[in-house]
CSV table of C-alpha atoms in Angstrom, one decimal:
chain,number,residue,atom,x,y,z
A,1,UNK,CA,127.9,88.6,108.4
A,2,UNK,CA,127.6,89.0,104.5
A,3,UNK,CA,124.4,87.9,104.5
A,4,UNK,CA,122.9,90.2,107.2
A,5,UNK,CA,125.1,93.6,105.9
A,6,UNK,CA,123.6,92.3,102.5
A,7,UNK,CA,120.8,91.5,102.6
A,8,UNK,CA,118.9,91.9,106.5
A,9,UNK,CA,120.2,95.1,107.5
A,10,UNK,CA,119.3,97.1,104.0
A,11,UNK,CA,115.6,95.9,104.4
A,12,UNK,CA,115.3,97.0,107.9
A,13,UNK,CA,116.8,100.6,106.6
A,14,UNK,CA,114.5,100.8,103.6
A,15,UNK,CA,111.7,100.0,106.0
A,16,UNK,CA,112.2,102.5,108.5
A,17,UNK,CA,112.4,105.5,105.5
A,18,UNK,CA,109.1,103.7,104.4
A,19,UNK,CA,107.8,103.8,107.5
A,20,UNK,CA,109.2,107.4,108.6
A,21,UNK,CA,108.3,109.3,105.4
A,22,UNK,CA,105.2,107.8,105.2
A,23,UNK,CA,105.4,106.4,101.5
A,24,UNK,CA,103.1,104.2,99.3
A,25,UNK,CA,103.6,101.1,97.0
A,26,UNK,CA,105.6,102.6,94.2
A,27,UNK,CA,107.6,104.5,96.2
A,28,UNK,CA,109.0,101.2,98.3
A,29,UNK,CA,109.6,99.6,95.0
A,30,UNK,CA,112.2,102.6,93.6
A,31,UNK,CA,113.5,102.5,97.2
A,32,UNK,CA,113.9,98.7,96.5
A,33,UNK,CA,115.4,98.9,92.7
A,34,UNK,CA,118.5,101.1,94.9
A,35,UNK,CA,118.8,97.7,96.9
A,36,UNK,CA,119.1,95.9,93.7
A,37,UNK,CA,121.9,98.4,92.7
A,38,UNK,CA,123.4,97.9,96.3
A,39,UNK,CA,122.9,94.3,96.1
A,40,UNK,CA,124.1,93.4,92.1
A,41,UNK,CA,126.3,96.4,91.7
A,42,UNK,CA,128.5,96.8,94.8
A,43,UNK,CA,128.5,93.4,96.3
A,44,UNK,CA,128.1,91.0,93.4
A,45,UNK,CA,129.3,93.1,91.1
A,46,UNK,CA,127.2,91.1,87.9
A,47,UNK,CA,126.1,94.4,86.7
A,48,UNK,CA,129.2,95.2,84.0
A,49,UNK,CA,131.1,93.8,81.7
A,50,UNK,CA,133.6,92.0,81.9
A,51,UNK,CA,132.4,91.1,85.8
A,52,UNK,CA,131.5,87.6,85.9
A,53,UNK,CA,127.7,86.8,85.2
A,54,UNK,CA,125.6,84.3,86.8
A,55,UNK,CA,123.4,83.3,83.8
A,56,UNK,CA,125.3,82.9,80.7
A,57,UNK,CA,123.1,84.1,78.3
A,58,UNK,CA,123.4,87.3,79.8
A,59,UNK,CA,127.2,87.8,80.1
A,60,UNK,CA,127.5,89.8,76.5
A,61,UNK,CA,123.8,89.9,76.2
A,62,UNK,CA,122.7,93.9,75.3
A,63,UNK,CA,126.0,95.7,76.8
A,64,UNK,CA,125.6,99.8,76.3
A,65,UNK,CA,128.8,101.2,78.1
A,66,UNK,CA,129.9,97.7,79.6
A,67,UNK,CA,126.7,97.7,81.1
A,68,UNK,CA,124.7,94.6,80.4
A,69,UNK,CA,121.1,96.7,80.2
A,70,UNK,CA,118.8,93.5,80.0
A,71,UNK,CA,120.5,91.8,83.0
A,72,UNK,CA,120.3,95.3,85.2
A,73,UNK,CA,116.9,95.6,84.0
A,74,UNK,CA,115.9,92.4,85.2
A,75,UNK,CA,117.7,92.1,88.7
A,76,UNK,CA,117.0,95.5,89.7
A,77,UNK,CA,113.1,94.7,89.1
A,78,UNK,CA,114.0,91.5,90.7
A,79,UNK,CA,115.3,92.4,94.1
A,80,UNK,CA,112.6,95.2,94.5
A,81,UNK,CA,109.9,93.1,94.7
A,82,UNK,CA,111.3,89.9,96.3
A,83,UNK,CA,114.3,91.3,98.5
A,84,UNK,CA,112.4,94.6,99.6
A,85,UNK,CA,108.8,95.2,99.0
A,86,UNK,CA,107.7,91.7,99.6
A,87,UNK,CA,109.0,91.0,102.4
A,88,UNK,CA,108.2,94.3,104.0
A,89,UNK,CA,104.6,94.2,102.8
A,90,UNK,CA,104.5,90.8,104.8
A,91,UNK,CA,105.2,92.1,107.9
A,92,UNK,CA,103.2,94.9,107.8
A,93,UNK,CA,100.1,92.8,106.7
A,94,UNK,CA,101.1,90.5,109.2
A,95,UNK,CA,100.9,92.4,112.4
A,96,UNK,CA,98.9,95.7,111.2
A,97,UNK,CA,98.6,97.1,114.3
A,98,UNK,CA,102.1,98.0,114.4
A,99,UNK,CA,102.8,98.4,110.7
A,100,UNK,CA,102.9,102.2,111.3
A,101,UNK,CA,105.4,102.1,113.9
A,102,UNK,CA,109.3,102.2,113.5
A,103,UNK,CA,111.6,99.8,114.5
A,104,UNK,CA,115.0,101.5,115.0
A,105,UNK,CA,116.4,104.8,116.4
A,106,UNK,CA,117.0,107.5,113.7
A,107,UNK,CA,120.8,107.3,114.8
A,108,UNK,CA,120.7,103.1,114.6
A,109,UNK,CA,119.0,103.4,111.2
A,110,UNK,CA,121.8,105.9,110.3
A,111,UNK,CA,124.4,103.9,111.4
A,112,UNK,CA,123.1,100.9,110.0
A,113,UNK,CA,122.7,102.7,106.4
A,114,UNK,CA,126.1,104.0,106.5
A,115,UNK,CA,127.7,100.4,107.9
A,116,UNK,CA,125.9,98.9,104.5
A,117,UNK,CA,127.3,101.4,102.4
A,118,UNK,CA,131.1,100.7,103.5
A,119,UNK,CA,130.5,97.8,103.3
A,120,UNK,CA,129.0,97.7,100.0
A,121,UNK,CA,132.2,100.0,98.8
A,122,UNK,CA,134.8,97.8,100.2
A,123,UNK,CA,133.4,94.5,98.4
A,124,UNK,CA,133.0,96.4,95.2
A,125,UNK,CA,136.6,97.6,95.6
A,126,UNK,CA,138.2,94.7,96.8
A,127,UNK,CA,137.2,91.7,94.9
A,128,UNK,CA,138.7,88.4,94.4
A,129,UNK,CA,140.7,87.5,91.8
A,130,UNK,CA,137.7,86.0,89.9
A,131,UNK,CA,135.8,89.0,90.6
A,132,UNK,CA,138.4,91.9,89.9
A,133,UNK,CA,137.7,96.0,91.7
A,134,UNK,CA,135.2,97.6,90.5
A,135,UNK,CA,135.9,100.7,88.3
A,136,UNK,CA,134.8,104.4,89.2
A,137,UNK,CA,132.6,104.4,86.0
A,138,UNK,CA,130.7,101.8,86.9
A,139,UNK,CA,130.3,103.8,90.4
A,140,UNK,CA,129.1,106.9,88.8
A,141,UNK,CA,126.5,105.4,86.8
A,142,UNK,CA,125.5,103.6,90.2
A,143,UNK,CA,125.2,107.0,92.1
A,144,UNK,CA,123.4,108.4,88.6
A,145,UNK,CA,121.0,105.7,88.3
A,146,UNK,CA,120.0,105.7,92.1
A,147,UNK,CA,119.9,109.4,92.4
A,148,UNK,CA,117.5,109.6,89.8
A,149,UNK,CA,115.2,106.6,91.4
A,150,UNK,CA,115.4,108.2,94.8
A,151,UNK,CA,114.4,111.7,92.7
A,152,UNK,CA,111.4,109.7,92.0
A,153,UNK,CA,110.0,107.9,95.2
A,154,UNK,CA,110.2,111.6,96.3
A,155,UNK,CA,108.1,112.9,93.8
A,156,UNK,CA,105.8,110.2,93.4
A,157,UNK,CA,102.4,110.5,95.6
A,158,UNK,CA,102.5,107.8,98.8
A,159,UNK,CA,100.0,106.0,97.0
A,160,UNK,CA,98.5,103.1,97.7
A,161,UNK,CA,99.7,102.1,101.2
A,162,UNK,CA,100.0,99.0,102.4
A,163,UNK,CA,99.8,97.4,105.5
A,164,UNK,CA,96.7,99.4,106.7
A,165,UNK,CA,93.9,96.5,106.8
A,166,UNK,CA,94.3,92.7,108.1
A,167,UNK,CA,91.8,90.0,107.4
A,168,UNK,CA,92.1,89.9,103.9
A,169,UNK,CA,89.6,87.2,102.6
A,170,UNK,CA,91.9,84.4,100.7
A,171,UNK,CA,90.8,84.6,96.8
A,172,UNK,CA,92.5,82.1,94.1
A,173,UNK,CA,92.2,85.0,91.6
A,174,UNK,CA,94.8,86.7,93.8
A,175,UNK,CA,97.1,83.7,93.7
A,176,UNK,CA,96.6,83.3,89.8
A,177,UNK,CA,97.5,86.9,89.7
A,178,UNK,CA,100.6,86.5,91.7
A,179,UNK,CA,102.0,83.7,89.9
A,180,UNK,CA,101.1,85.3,86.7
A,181,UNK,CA,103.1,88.7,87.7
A,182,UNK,CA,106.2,86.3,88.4
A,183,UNK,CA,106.2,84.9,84.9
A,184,UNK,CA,105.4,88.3,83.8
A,185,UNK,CA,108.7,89.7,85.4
A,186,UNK,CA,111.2,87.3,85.8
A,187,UNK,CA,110.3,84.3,83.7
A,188,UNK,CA,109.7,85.9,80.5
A,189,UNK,CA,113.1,88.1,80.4
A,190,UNK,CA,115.2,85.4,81.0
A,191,UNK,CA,113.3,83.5,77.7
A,192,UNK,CA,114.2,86.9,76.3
A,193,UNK,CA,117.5,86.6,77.3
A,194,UNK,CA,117.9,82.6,76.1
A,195,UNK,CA,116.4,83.5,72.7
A,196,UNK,CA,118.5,86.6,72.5
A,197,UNK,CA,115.9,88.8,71.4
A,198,UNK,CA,117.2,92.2,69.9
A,199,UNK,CA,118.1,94.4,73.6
A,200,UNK,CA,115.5,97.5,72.2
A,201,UNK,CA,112.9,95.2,72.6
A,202,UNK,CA,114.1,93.9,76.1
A,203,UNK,CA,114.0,97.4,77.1
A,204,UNK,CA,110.3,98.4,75.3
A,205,UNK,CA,109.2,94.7,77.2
């Protein structure tokens, strides 16, 4: 059940407002950075200080306000693209003739977005011992920081789309280019975050 509230049903929400209000690329990828506040800051809760972290080198690494600023940084950008706009841009290249087309109910997408959220509130609210509550600070700069991102997607043009052609030749540059975006974005900060490099250039990176 943790899984699906965590991680299925989110995806199919974020997908419908995709679908619905007709958005592009780097609007799906804000979208997604909220699901890597939902995901890290409510139900893990790896976000803050002193919250347990799962990579060491981060734990104390470039806290501003008990918020560890590299580790946010990185798992935010993280779960956007591999949680959310990955899988998403899959499907739709997968079965284009329906990528258009949405999959719930306005009142089950509702209700499956509000289900997440309790959900999402009681976990951060009711941790284990080795994971103690959550504290309303850390909740207000969660509502801040996705405010402002959901701001954005709004603003931001609905361009490119994806999902809109099928038969895509196969082309090794495109593979090289994948694998060289996953260094680019998750490889490299976690060197940063081994070497400890100072967090004002984590943040400029």
């Amino acid at each position: 059940f943790a899984a699906t509230v965590g991680y299925v049903f989110p995806v199919l929400v974020i997908r419908e407002a995709f679908v619905r209000w007709k958005l592009g690329l780097m609007n799906l990828i804000l979208l997604g950075m909220i699901y890597g506040f939902y995901n890290e800051g409510l139900i893990a809760r790896t976000l803050f200080h002193p919250f347990p972290c799962p990579v060491r080198e981060f734990a104390t690494y470039g806290l501003l306000g008990n918020v560890r600023i590299p580790w946010t940084l990185t798992l935010i950008l993280t779960h956007a693209l591999h949680s959310v706009l990955y899988p998403i841009a899959f499907v739709q290249w997968l079965v284009p003739e329906h990528a258009q087309e949405p999959w719930l109910g306005r009142g089950t997408a509702w209700g499956l977005g509000i289900l997440c959220l309790l959900f999402g509130l009681m976990a951060f609210c009711n941790g284990p011992p080795e994971r103690p509550r959550g504290g309303l600070d850390h909740l207000l700069a969660m509502a801040a920081a996705c405010g402002l991102l959901l701001l954005l997607s709004g603003r931001l043009p609905p361009l490119p789309r994806i999902g809109q052609r099928a038969g895509t030749p196969f082309r090794w540059k495109l593979v090289a280019a994948g694998m060289g975006l996953y260094g680019f974005l998750l490889l490299l900060p976690f060197t940063f975050g081994t070497w400890r490099i100072h967090p004002l250039l984590f943040v400029a990176y």
